[in-house]
Coordinates of C-alpha atoms and ligand atoms in Angstrom, one line a residue:
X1 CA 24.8 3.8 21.2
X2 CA 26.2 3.8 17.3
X3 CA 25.6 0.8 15.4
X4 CA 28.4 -1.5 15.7
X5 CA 30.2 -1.3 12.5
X6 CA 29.2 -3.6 9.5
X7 CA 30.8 -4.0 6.4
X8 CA 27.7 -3.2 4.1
X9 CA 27.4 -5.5 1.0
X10 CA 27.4 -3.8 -2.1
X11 CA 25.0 -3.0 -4.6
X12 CA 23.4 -0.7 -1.9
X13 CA 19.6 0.3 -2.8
X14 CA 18.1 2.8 0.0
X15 CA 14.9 3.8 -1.3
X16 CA 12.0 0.9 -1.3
X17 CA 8.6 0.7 -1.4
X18 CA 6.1 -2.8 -0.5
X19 CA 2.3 -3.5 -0.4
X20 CA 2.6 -1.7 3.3
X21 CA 2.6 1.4 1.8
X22 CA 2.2 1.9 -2.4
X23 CA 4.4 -0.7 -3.8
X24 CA 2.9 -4.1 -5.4
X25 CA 5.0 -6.9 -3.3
X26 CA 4.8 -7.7 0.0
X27 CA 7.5 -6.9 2.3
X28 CA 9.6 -10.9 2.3
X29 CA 8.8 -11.1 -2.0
X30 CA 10.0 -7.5 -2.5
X31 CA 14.0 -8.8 -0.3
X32 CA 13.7 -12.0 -2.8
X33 CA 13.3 -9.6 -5.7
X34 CA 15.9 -7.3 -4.4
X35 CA 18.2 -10.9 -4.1
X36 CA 17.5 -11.7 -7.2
X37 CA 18.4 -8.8 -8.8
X38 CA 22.0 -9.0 -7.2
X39 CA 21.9 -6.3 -4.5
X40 CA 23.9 -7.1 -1.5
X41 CA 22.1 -4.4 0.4
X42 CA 18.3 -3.3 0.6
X43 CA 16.1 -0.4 2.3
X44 CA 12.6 -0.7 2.7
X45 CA 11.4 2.6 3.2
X46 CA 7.2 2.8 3.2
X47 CA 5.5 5.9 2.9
X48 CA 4.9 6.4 6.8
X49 CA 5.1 3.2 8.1
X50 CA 7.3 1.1 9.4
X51 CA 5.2 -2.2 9.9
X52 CA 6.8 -4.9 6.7
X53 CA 10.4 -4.0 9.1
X54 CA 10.2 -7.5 10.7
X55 CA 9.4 -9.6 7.1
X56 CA 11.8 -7.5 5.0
X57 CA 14.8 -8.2 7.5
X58 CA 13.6 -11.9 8.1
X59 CA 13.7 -12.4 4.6
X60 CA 16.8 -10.1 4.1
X61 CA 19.0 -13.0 6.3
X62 CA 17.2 -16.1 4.5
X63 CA 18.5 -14.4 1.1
X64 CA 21.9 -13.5 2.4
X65 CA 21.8 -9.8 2.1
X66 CA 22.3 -7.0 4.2
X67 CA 18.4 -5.3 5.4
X68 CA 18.5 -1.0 6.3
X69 CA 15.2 -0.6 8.2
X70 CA 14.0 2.4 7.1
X71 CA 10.9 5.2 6.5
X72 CA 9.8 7.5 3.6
X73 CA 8.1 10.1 6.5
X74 CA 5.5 12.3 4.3
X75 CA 6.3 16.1 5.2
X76 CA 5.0 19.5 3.5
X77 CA 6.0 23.1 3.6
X78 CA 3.1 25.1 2.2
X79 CA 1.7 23.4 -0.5
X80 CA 5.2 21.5 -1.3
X81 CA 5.0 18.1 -0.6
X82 CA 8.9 17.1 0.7
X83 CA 9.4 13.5 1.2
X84 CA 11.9 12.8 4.4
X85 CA 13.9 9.2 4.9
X86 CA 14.8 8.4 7.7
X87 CA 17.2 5.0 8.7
X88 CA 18.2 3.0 11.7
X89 CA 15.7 4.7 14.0
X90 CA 13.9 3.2 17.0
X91 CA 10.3 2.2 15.5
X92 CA 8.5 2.6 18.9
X93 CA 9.5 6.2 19.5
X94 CA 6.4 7.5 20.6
X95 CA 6.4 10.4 18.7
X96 CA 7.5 9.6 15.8
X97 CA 5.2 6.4 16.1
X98 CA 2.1 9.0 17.0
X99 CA 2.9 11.1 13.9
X100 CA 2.9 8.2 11.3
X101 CA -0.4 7.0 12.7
X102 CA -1.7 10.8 12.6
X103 CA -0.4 11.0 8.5
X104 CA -1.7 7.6 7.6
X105 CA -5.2 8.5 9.5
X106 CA -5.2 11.6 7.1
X107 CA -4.0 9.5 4.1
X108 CA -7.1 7.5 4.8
X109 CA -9.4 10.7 5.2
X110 CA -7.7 12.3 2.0
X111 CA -8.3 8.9 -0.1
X112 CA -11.9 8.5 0.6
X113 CA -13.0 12.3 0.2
X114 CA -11.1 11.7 -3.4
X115 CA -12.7 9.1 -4.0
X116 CA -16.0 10.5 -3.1
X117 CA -15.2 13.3 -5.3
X118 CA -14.3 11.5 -8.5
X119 CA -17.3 9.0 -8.1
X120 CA -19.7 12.0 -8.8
X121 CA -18.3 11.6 -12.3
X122 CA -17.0 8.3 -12.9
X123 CA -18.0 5.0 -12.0
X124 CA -15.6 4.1 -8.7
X125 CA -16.2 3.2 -5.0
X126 CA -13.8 3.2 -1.7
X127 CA -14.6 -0.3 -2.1
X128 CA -12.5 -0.4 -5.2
X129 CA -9.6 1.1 -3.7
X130 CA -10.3 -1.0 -0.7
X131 CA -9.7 -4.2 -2.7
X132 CA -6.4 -3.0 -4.4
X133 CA -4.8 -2.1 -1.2
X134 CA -3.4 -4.6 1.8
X135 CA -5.1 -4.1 5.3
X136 CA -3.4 -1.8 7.1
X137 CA -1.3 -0.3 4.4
X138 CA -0.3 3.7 4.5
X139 CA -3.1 4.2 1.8
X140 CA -2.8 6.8 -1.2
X141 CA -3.2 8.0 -4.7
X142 CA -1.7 4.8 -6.2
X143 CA -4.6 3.0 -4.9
X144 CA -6.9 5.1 -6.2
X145 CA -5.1 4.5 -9.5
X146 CA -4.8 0.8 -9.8
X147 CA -8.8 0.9 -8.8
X148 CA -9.4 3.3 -11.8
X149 CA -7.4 1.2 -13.8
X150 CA -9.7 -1.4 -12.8
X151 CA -12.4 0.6 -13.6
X152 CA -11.1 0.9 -17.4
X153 CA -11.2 4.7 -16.7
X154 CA -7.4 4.7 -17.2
X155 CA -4.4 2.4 -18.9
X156 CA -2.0 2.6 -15.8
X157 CA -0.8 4.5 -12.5
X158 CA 1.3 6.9 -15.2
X159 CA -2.1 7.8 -17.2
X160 CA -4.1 8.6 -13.2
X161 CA -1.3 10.8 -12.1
X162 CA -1.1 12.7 -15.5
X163 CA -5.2 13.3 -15.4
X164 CA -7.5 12.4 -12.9
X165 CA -4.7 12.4 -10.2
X166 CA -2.7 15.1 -11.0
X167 CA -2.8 18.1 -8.3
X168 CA -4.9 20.6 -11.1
X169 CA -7.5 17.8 -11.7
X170 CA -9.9 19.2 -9.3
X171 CA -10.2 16.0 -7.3
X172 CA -6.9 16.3 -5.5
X173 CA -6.7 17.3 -2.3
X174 CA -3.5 18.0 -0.3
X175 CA -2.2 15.8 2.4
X176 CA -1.6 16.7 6.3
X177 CA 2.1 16.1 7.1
X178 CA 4.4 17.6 9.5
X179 CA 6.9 20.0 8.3
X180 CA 10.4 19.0 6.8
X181 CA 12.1 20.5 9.9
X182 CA 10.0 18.7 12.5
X183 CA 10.5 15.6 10.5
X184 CA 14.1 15.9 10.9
X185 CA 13.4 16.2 14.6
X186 CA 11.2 13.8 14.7
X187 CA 13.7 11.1 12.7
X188 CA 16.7 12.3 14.9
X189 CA 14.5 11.9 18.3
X190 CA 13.9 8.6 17.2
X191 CA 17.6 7.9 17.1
X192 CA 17.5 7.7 13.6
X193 CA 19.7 9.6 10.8
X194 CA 17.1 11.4 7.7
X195 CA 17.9 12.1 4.2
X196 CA 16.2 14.1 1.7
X197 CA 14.5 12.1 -0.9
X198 CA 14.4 13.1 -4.5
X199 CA 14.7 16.4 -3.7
X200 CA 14.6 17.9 -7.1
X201 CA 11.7 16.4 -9.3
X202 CA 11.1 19.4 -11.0
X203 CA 14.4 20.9 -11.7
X204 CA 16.6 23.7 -9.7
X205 CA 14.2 25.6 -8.7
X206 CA 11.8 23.1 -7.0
X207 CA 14.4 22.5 -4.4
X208 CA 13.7 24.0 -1.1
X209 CA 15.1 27.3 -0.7
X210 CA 18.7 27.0 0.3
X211 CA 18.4 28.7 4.0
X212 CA 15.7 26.7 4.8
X213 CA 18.0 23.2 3.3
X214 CA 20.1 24.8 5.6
X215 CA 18.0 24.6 8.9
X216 CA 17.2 21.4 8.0
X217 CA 21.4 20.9 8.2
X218 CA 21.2 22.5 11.5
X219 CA 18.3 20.1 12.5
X220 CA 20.6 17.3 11.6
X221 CA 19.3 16.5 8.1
X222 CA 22.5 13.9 7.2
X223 CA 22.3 13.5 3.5
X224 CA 20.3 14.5 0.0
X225 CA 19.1 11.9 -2.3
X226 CA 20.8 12.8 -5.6
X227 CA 21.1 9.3 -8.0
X228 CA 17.2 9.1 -8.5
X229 CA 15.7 9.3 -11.9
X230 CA 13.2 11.9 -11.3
X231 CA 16.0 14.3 -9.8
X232 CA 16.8 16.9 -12.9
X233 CA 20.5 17.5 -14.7
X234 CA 20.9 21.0 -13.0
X235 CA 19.1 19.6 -9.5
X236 CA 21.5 17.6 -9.4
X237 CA 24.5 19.7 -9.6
X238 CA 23.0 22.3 -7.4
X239 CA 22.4 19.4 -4.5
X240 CA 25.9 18.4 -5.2
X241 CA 27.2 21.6 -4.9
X242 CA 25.0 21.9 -1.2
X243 CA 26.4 18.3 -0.4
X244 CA 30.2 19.4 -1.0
X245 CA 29.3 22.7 1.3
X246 CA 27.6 21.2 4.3
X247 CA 29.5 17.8 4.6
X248 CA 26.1 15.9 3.8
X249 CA 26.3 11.9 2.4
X250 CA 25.2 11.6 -1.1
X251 CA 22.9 8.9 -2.2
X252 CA 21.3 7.2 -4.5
X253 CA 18.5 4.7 -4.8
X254 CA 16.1 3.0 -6.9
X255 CA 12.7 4.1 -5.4
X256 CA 11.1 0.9 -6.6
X257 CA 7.7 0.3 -5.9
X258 CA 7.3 -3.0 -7.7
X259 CA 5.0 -3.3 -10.6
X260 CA 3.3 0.0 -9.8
X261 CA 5.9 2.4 -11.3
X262 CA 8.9 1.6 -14.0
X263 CA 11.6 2.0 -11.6
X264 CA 14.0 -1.0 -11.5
X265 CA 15.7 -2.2 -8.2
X266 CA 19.4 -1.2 -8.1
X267 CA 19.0 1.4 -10.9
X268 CA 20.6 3.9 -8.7
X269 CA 22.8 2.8 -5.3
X270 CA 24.7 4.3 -2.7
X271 CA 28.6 3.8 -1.8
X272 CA 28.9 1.6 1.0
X273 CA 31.5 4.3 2.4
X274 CA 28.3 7.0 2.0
X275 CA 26.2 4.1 4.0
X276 CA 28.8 3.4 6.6
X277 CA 28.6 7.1 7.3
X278 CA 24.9 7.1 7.8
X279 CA 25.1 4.1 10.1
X280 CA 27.8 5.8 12.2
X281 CA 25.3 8.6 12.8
X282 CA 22.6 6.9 14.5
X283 CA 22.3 6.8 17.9
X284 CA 19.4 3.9 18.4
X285 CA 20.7 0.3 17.1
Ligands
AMP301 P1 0.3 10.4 -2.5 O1 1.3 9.9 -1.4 O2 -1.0 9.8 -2.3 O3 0.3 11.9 -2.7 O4 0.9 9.7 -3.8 C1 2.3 9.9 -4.2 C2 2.9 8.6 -4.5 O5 2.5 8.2 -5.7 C3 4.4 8.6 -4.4 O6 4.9 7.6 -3.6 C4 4.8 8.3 -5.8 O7 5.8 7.3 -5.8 C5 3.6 7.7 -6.5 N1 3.6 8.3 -7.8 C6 3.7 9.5 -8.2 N2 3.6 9.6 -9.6 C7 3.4 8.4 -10.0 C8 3.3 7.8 -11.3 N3 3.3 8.6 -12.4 N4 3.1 6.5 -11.4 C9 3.1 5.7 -10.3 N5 3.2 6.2 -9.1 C10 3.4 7.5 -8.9
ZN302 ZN1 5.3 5.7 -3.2
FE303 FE1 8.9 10.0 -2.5
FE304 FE1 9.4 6.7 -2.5

């Protein structure tokens, strides 16, 4: 069954983050923040996890705006890490449920063993990254950051990605995640409708290569997240050029993850035509 058709308030932000996953406020403070910041219409979208869904949309109707339940599903295609939203989906699906628990298990795994790793030169314990991140949460390096910034080893999440962080350190480690096509599967099993986040950070020629964007078409990949800051000037155009070809809905969001990076709620948005088009596409309501 397609959602019945809403009228979607505009400014539309579809890219969130709360304390379930790596953002700094809770799921309910993150909807008051997005209020308050004049959006009519919110995602929250945690790294693998869809467990603040019932807060954020609870809160979402106490503020008087329009709540998108939503994912940011962690996928990889060799050592590319390709991040995979997904909307309007059926959070018990058991696979899709099964595969978020198997990624955040591995998140978990991956945290500690980095941990472990950096402790043999600087003065850091899981307990540390423990205390800076909420039970249950979909765990990761910005944990490991705010701890170190705790630590005094670094200034802020910025300065632990650029050193200790960063994937030529020699403490990272890669993450398990499924690959961008079985995410696609797995979101459209679910009922739900995925979209490409961010999908070029590091210019043209970090997008994936076009005849595999194009499988992920075929799979039922529904749109490409172009209005983010971190996409690049000739990203952009290429994904927009892709867009025009395939038919796919453009949008744009904010990725806000509270105090934890500089991104501002409603600093990108989506049409509400380009979210009505999304809703029409999903299939669990
Ligand atoms: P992980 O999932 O553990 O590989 O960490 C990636 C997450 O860290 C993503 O959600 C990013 O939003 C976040 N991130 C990446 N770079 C930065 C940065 N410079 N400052 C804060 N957060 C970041
Ligand atoms: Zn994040
Ligand atoms: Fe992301
Ligand atoms: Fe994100």
């Amino acid at each position: 069954m397609p959602l019945p058709q809403q009228h979607w308030r505009a400014p539309i932000d579809l890219h969130t983050h709360s304390s379930v996953s790596d953002g700094t406020q809770p799921p309910a403070e993150l909807i008051r923040s997005a209020a308050a910041a004049g959006l009519g219409t919110v995602a929250l979208t945690d790294h693998d996890s869809t467990a603040g869904w019932a807060d954020a949309a609870a809160a979402a109707s106490g503020c008087g705006i329009d709540f998108v339940p939503g994912i940011e599903l962690s996928t990889r295609l060799g050592g590319k890490s390709v991040h995979m939203l997904g909307y309007f989906f059926d959070p018990e699906d058991a696979e899709l449920v099964a595969e978020c628990e198997r990624i955040r298990d591995a998140r978990r795994t991956r945290a500690e063993s980095m941990v472990a790793r950096i402790a043999e030169d600087y003065d850091l314990t899981w307990e540390d990254v423990l205390a800076h991140t909420a039970p249950g949460a979909s765990v990761g390096r910005p944990h490991i950051a705010d701890a170190l910034v705790t630590r005094g080893h670094v200034l802020d999440r910025s300065e632990a990605f650029e050193t200790l962080l960063h994937p030529r350190s020699g403490y990272f480690e890669p993450l398990y995640a499924p690959t961008p096509l079985a995410g696609v599967a797995l979101i459209r099993g679910a009922g739900g409708v995925p979209v490409l986040a961010h999908p070029a950070t590091r210019g043209r020629d970090s997008v994936l290569e076009e005849h595999y964007l194009a499988s992920l078409v075929e799979a039922g990949l529904a749109g490409v997240e172009i209005d983010h800051r971190e996409n690049t000037a000739d990203g952009r155009a290429y994904l927009a050029d892709f867009a025009a070809r395939h038919d796919l809905v453009v949008t744009g969001s904010s990725d806000y993850h509270g105090a934890g990076k500089p991104n501002l709620l409603g600093e990108n948005t989506t049409s509400p035509e380009a979210l009505e088009r999304l809703a029409a596409q999903a299939t669990f309501a």
